[in-house]
mmCIF file of C-alpha atoms in Angstrom:
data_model
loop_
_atom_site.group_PDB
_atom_site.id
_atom_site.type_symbol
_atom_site.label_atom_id
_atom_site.label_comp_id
_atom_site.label_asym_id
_atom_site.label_seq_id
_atom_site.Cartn_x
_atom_site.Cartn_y
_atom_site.Cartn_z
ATOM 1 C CA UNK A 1 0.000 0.000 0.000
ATOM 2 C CA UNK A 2 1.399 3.449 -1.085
ATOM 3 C CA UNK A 3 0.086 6.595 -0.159
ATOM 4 C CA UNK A 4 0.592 9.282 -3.250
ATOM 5 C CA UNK A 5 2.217 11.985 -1.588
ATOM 6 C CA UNK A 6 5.113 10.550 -0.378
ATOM 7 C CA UNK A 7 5.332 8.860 -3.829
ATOM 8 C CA UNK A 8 5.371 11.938 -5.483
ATOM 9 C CA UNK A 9 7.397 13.716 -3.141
ATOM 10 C CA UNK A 10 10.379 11.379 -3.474
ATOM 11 C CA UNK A 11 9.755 11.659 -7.645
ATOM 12 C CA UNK A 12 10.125 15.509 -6.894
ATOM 13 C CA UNK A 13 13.199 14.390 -5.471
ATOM 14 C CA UNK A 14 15.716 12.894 -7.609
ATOM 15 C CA UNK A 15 15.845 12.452 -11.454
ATOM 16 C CA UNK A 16 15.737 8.528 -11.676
ATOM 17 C CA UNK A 17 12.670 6.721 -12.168
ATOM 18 C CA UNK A 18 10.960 5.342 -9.421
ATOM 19 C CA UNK A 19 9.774 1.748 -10.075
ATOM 20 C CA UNK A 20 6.205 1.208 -8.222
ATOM 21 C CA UNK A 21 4.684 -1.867 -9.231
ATOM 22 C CA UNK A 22 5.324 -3.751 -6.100
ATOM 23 C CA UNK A 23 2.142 -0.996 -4.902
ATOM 24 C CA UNK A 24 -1.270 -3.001 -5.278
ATOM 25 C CA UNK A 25 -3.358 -0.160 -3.257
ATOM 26 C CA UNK A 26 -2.478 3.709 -3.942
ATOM 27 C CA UNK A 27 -3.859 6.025 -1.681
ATOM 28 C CA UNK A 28 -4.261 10.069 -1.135
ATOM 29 C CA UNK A 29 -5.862 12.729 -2.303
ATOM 30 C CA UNK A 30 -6.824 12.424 -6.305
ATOM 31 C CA UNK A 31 -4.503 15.585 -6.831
ATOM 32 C CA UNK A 32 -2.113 12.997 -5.424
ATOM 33 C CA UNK A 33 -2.889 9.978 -7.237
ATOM 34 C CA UNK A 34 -3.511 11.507 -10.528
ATOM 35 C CA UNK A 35 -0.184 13.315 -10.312
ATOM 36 C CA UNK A 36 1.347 9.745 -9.731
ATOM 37 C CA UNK A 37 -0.030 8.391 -12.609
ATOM 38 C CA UNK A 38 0.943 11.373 -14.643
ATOM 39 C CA UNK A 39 4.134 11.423 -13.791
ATOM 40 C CA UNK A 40 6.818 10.163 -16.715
ATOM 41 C CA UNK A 41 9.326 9.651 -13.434
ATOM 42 C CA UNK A 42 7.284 6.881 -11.974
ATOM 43 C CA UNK A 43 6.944 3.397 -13.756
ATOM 44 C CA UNK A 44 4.855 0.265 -12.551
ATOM 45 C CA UNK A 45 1.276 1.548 -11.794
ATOM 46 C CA UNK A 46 -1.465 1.166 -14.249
ATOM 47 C CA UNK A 47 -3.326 -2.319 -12.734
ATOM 48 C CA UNK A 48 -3.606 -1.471 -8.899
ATOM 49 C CA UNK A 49 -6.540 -0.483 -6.694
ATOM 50 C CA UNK A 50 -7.181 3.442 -5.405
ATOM 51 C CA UNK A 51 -8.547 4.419 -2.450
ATOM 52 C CA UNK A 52 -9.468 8.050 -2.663
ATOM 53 C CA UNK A 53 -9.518 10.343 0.553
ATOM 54 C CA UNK A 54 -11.201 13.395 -0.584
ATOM 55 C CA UNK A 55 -14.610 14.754 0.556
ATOM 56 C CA UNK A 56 -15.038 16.891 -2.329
ATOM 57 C CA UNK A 57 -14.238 14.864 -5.666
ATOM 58 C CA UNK A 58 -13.740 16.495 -9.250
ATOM 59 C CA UNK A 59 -15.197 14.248 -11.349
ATOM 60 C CA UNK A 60 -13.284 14.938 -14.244
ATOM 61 C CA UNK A 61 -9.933 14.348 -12.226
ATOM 62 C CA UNK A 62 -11.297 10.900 -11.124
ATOM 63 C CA UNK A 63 -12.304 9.585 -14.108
ATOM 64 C CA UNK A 64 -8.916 10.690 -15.235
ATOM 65 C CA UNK A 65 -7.411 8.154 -12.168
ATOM 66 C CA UNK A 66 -10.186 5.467 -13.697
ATOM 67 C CA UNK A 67 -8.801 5.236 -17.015
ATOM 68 C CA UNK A 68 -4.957 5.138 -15.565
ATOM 69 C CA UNK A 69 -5.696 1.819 -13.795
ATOM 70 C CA UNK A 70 -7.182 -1.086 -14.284
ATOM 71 C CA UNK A 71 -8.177 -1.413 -10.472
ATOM 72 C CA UNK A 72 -11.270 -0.499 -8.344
ATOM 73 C CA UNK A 73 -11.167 2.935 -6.897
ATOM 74 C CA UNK A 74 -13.039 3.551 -3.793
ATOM 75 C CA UNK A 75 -14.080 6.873 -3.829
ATOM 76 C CA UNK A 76 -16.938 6.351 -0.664
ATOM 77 C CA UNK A 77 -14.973 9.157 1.114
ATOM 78 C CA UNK A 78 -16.699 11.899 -1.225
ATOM 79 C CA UNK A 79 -19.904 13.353 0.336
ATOM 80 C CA UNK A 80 -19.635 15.672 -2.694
ATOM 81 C CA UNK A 81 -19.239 15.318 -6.360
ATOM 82 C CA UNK A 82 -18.168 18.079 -8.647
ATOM 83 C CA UNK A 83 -18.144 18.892 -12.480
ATOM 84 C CA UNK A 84 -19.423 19.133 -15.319
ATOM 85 C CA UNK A 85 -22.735 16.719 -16.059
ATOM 86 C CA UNK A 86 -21.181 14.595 -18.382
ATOM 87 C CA UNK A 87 -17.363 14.167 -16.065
ATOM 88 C CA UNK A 88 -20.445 13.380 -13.261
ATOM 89 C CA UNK A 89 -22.572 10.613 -15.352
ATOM 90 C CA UNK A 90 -19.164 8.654 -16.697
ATOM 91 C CA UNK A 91 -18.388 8.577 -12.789
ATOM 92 C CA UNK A 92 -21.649 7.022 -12.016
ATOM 93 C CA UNK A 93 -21.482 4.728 -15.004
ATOM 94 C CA UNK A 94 -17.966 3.256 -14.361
ATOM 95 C CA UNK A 95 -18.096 -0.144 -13.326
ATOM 96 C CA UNK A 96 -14.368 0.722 -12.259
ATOM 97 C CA UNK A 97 -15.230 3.262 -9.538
ATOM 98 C CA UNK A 98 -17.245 2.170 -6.127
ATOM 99 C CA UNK A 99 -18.436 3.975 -3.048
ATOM 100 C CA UNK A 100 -20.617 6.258 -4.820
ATOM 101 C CA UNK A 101 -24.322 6.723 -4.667
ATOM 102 C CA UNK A 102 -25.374 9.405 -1.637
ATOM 103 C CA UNK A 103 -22.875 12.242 -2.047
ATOM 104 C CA UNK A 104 -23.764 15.825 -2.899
ATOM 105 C CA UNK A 105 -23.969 16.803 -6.585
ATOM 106 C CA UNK A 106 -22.933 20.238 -7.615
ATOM 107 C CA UNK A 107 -22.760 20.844 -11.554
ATOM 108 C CA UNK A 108 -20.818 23.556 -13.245
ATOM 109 C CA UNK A 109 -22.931 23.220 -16.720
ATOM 110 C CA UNK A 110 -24.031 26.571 -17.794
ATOM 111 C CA UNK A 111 -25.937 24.314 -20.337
ATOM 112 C CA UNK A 112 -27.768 20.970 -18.936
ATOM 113 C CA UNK A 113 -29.009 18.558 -20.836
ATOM 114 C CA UNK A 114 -31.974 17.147 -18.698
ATOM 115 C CA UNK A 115 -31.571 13.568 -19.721
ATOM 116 C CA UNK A 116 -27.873 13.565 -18.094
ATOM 117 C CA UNK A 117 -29.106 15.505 -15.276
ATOM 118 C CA UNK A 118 -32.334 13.138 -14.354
ATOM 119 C CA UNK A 119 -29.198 10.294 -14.569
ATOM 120 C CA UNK A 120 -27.337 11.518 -12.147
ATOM 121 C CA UNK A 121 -30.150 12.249 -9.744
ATOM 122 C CA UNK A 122 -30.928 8.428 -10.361
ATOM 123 C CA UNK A 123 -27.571 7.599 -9.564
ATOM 124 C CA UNK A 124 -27.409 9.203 -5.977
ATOM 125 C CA UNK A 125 -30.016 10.065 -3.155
ATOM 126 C CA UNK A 126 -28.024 12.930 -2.314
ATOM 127 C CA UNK A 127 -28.998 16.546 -3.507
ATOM 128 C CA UNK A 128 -28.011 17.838 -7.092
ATOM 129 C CA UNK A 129 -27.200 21.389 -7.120
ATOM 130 C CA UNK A 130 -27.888 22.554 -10.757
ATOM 131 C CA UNK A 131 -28.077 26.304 -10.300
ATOM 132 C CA UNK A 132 -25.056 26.702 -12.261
ATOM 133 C CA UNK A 133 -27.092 26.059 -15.361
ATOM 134 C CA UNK A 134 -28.183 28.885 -17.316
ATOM 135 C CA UNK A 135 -30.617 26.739 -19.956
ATOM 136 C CA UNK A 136 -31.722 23.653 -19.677
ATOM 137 C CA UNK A 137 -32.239 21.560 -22.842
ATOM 138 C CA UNK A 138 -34.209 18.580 -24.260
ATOM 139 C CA UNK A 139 -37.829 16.969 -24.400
ATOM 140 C CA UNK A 140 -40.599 18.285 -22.516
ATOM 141 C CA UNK A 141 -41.034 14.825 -20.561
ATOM 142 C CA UNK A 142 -37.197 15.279 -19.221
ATOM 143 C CA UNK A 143 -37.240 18.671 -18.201
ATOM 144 C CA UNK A 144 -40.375 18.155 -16.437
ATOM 145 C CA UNK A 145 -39.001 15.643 -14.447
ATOM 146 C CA UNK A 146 -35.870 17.383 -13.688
ATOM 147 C CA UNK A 147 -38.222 20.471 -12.266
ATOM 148 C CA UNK A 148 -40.674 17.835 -10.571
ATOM 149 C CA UNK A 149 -37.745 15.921 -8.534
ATOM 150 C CA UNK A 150 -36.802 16.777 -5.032
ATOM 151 C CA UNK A 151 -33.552 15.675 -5.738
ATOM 152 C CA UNK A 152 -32.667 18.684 -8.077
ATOM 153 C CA UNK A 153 -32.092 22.111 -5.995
ATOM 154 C CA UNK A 154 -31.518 25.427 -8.023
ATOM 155 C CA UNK A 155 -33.963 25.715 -10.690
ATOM 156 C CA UNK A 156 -36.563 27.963 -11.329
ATOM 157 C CA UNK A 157 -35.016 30.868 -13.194
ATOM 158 C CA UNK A 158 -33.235 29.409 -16.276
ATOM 159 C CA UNK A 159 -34.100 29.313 -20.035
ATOM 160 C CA UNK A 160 -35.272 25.991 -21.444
ATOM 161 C CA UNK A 161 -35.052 24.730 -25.034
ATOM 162 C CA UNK A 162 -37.158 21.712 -26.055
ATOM 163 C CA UNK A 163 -36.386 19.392 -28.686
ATOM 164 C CA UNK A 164 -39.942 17.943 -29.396
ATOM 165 C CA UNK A 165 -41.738 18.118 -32.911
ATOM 166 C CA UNK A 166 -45.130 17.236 -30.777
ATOM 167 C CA UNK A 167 -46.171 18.468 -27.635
ATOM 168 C CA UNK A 168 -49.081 18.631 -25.529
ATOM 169 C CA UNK A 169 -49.980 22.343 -24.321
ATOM 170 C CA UNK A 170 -51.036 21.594 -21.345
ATOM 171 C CA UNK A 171 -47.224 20.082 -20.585
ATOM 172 C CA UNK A 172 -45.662 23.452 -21.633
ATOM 173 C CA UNK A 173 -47.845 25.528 -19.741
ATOM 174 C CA UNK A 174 -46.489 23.587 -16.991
ATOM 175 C CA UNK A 175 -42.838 24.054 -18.006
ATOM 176 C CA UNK A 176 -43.974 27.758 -18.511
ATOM 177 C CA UNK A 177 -44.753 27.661 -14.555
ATOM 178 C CA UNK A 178 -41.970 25.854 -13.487
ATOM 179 C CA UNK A 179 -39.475 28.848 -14.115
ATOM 180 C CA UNK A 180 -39.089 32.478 -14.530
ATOM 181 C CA UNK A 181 -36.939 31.941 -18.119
ATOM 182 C CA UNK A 182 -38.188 31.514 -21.775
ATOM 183 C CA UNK A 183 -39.613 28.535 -23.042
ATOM 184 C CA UNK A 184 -38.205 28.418 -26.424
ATOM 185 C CA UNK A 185 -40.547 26.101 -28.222
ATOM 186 C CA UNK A 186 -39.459 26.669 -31.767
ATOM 187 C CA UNK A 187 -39.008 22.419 -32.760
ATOM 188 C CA UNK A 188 -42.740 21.844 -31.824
ATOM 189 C CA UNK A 189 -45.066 20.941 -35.777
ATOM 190 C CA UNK A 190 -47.691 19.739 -33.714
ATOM 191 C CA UNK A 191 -49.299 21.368 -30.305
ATOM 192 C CA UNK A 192 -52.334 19.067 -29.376
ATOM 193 C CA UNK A 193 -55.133 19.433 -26.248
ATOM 194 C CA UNK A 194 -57.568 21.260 -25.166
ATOM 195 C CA UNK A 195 -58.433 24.973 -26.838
ATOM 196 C CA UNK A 196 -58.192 26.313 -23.630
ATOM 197 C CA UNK A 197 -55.159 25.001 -23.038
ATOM 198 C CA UNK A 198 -53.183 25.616 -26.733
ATOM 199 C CA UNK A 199 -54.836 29.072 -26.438
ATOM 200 C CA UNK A 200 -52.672 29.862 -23.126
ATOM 201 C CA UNK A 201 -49.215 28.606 -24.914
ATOM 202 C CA UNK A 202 -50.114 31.060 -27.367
ATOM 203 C CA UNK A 203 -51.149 33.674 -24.904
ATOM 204 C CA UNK A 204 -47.860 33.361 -22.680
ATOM 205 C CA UNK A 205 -45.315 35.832 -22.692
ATOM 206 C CA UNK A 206 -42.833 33.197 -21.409
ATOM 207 C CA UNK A 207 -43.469 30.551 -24.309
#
């Protein structure tokens, strides 16, 4: 077992290369490990397990230590999860990562897809923090879910631009009152229900 920072803290110190394959656990920080792994003065890693001691994870930086080893990483000391939607779902989806699945979310997207984010609030029962997003995108069905979850916190004030060719008014009047931003509509051929309820689209300064 070899913890990261004193591996790269003797690679700091001399020129030579460090041979570490006799390490079949590497543990640290994931600054730590992935600098390890980085590092063209350390040979020998690439097939050995990772336990990861961070609270706060970047996703990005741990599916960076994912693909550098062909080992489980155990990343149950996170209570928060960090990065961009799509760095978050290939953490969730890695059948090379465990531990995960009641952390904190917080996404940086400006832009969220609401299929990706309605995966990742599958994929934990902790709270995703989406206020980051500036627009949310995709079909009617998935961003009403996304609004309708109590798993999802910071929504209410962003833009939203649907992808469906047919949708049912009374389903984007409701996307109308789920948030203060423009519902841009423009994909939708077909609007279908009630007049009453086709006439408010219409009528709706936010549609």
């Amino acid at each position: 077992t070899l913890a990261a920072a004193t591996l790269d803290a003797i690679d700091t110190a001399t020129t030579g290369t460090i041979d570490a394959s006799a390490a079949t656990t590497l543990t640290g920080t994931a600054s730590d490990v992935a600098a390890a792994y980085a590092s063209a003065g350390i040979s020998g890693l690439g097939d050995e397990a990772v336990t990861l001691s961070d609270t706060t994870l970047d996703a990005a930086t741990l599916n960076t230590i994912d693909a550098a080893t062909s080992g489980a990483i155990d990343a149950s000391a996170a209570t928060t999860l960090t990065g961009t939607a799509t760095d978050v779902a290939a953490a969730y989806a890695s059948a090379g990562i465990s531990g995960l699945g009641d952390e904190a979310v917080t996404l940086s997207d400006t832009t969220l897809d609401t299929a990706t984010l309605n995966t990742i609030d599958a994929a934990t029962s902790g709270v995703v923090d989406a206020s980051a997003a500036t627009t949310l995108t995709g079909t009617a069905a998935d961003v009403a879910a996304a609004y309708a979850s109590a798993g999802v916190s910071g929504l209410g004030d962003e833009a939203v631009t649907l992808s469906d060719t047919t949708l049912v008014a009374a389903d984007l009047n409701g996307l109308d009152a789920d948030t203060t931003g423009t519902v841009d509509a423009s994909t939708v051929t077909t609007l279908t229900g009630t007049a009453g309820d086709v006439a408010a689209s219409y009528a709706s300064a936010g549609i």
